[in-house]
Amino acid sequence: MNRFGLGARLGDESPEDAKGWLLEQFETYEAKPAAMTDLPSSAEIFVAYREDGAEIRDLPEVKRARVRQELRKRGQKLYEAEIGARTLSALTGQAPFVEHLVHFWANHFAVSADEPLTKALAGSFEREAIRPHVLGRFEDMLFAVETHPAMLLYLNQNRSIGPNSIRAKRAAGRASRKPGINENLAREILELHTLGVRTGYSQTDVTQFAFAMTGWTVAGHDGSDEAKAGVFEFRSQFHEPGARTILGKTYAQEGVDQAEAVLSDAARSKATATHVVTKLARHFVTDEPPTSLVKRLQSAFLESQGDLPTVYRALLNAPEAWEAKAAKFKTPWEWSISALRALGSTTTMARTAKQLGQPVWRPQSPAGYDDIAASWAAPDALVRRVEVAERLARKADPTLDAREVARALIGPSLSETTAIELARADSPAMAIALLLVSPEFQRR
Amino acid sequence: MMDRRNFLRGAALGAGTLVIAPRMVFANVETARRFVFIIQRGAADGLDTVIPYGDPALAGLRGPLTIDPGDMNKLDGLFALHPSLERLAGFYRDKQSLFVQAVASPYRERSHFDGQNMLESGGLRPYERPDGWLNRLSSLLPKSQEEAIAFSPTIPLALRGAAPVTSYAPSSLPEAPDDLLTRVSALYNADSELHALWSMAMENRGLADAASAKQDPASVGTTAAEFLSRPNGPRIAMIETAGWDTHATQKQRLANQLHGLDQMIGALRDGLGDVWKDTTVLVATEFGRTAAANGTGGTDHGTASAAMLVGGAVQGGQVIADWPGLATGNLYEGRDLAPTLDLDALIAMVAAESLELDREKTMRALFPGRPFNHKITGLVGA
């Protein structure tokens, strides 16, 4: 419950068959829970953003700043609404293990809400590219991710143009900017999303893949299909003609099929299997996952051709995954969600997560947030957790008895020191705060 | 705070080497020097920071990124600082800043994360070492002084390792009551990991009360100055900056980024007062960016970049470069500024001279297995 789920919830019965409880969640998971039905699609967000931009351009200079500020506020509101929906699913959803997996994959395929448009799209990215595929095939998730407007814009794929493409030839001779490629997405697909760094690809492979990907863009720029504004579009005018050779294999396909074929091969490669399952094992089991566990998961990945539930089952069936010792120091997100679940309360997670050093969907890097204790267990970070715990405890139900909550949530692994300190606390709120920052509760 | 390990080391030496031991202790205790490492995460574009405006190939490569030389802060006949770097240009005129161009760590691939890992760990290969060079530098200093400090809630790799370090970042959260803090201490007594972290956190409490809780670059500089100017405060600090990965719309973004960095260092200098004369600030990034602009008004991952050195003890007013040139044939792999200076050696020499440590010994401790370079000594005065 604590290691694979999101922490025990106040009033939950501890399941007798933990593995069965986790597996049942594959049936009860909702890709589109009620909390998310009212949120706009990425295409709607994109179109609204573009219209806002046009509105600002049409305004006289003096009025621009004020309208811009209004729009920024609206963007912040959408971002907070998205975080609210994510939090609510994590707190009340029927499948906390699968929700936890959604958080894992959204971090594996991280976009970072640094720019206003990426910030507005970050929630829709998780809803549209991750949630529908978390119990599907890795390859399908990969395609959904690399064709989502949030990713195409975040890693600058949308304006990457082949130097010998129709568009470049048309622009030749005209001044301004010379059309060219942008390697960013191609590189991060190989390095972060699929094969993993140092698995044998070269700068030439990156450049060749970037050429293959030219034309992958978001509709809604000059001259593209207006009806499709804000969705993935392959623009053949941007595409660099010719065959590409990547990791020794020649891709002679024309158009969108070329990069698709490269992605498919990458999704099925052994290096990808190793990379992805090592991260999964590190996230759920321990910072340095044992080779035996990685091997087991890798076989499951390769034999099932990336069928994710098969990989999750292999994880739950692995003896290494059930070592008694709580080995993972919770990230700020995991800690806050588990604290809220423990108290049966809700709060504005957007602010809390930021104060704890892990703003939601904003790792400021396409590598996502780190997943090891060394990155999160630090002096100042601990003080922040105590400050948040104190605030949560003050707002919690005053009739809660921390000693009973501890027995229910932590059970037999509650240490004597913690039990004594909880009993000594001079108020119920103090005891609750201590429980939330106890060593047992900081780890899973 | 008495340090047991240091005490024992002195005692062991005492028997046979009475002459040397007391001097060591003395030298250890009285370090007034401060060393600050600012990392630019994301591969900062050195060619747009310390701009080789005198290189005839520059304008052709940079296209839409070109900056009017009239707006730049000229350093010499070849190099100029980006227009945003006004304070740094002032330090240059006052001979308190110098710039190093075409410098790179031994890393020659183009992954941010491997590149940062090598820059921070000082290993010969990515993920070879679990600890950082700044931590090893801290272990060369006397233990009686306070720990090195990271100005962020967590500890960056460069500072991780055996020597005790701490972290601090301004928080907008209301402080927890003292009673709760005391009880948390009791709660962590039996847990060695949390106990150690908590003890350090408690030592930092209240040290930065007067500093603004804001996290803008200038406020971070002010907060850092407040810690570093305390008589018993930390001597080594690290500040992390992000947002340098300018694949698109580089012109505006880099102007903002560099303005922030300039403000941060300016606020640090203003806050340090007299201590500035004992301070060295080193700014470096994991690698540079392509010499040519890409198709989206930005630049892609490259190789060599620029480093900066600022402080009262710096032998400023010079640009250190073995300039490789930007003509196509001179670019690394036909695309990047070629590295002609070793960033590892630069870091080790600057750290050693800033903290008055032995240069070769510092090089061995910080970057084991990497060559010592006599050419880049003398950048920081005694």
XYZ file of N, CA and C in Angstrom, chain B residues 4 44 66 77 82 98 103 110 118 125 130 142 155 174 198 206 236 238 244 246 266 298 314:
69
model
N 36.131 15.412 15.789
C 36.882 14.302 16.339
C 37.925 13.781 15.357
N 25.149 26.755 -21.094
C 25.058 28.183 -21.435
C 25.900 28.474 -22.666
N 22.653 37.646 -33.941
C 23.691 38.681 -33.918
C 23.317 39.863 -33.032
N 40.315 43.694 -28.048
C 40.078 43.792 -29.482
C 39.318 42.605 -30.056
N 28.327 40.260 -23.191
C 26.927 40.466 -23.558
C 26.410 41.757 -22.896
N 37.555 38.220 -14.533
C 38.228 37.782 -15.756
C 37.391 36.683 -16.400
N 36.700 26.899 -23.204
C 37.081 25.986 -22.132
C 36.030 24.872 -22.049
N 27.153 15.045 -25.858
C 26.303 16.228 -25.761
C 25.032 15.989 -24.948
N 29.681 14.835 -15.011
C 31.155 14.901 -15.080
C 31.665 16.204 -14.492
N 34.570 9.541 -16.287
C 33.427 9.090 -17.077
C 32.148 9.444 -16.310
N 30.493 8.805 -7.009
C 29.257 9.207 -6.345
C 29.358 10.566 -5.645
N 39.952 23.098 7.018
C 39.840 22.729 8.430
C 38.413 22.354 8.802
N 20.774 18.986 -1.989
C 22.221 19.088 -2.165
C 22.607 18.674 -3.581
N 5.402 29.565 6.736
C 5.516 30.028 8.118
C 6.389 29.056 8.908
N 18.996 16.652 10.070
C 18.238 17.544 10.933
C 19.162 18.436 11.768
N 17.641 30.523 11.481
C 17.813 31.868 12.019
C 19.009 32.602 11.439
N 32.693 27.779 1.721
C 32.464 27.267 0.371
C 30.968 27.211 0.128
N 27.693 26.863 -3.015
C 27.329 26.576 -4.402
C 25.934 27.129 -4.669
N 19.373 27.596 -19.084
C 20.348 28.023 -20.085
C 20.242 27.266 -21.398
N 19.017 27.067 -24.443
C 18.291 27.943 -25.355
C 18.237 27.401 -26.788
N 26.139 40.785 -8.526
C 26.182 42.148 -8.020
C 25.694 42.222 -6.576
N 17.704 29.626 -32.109
C 18.458 29.199 -30.928
C 19.723 28.491 -31.337
N 40.551 38.197 -7.357
C 40.797 37.747 -8.729
C 41.738 38.720 -9.448
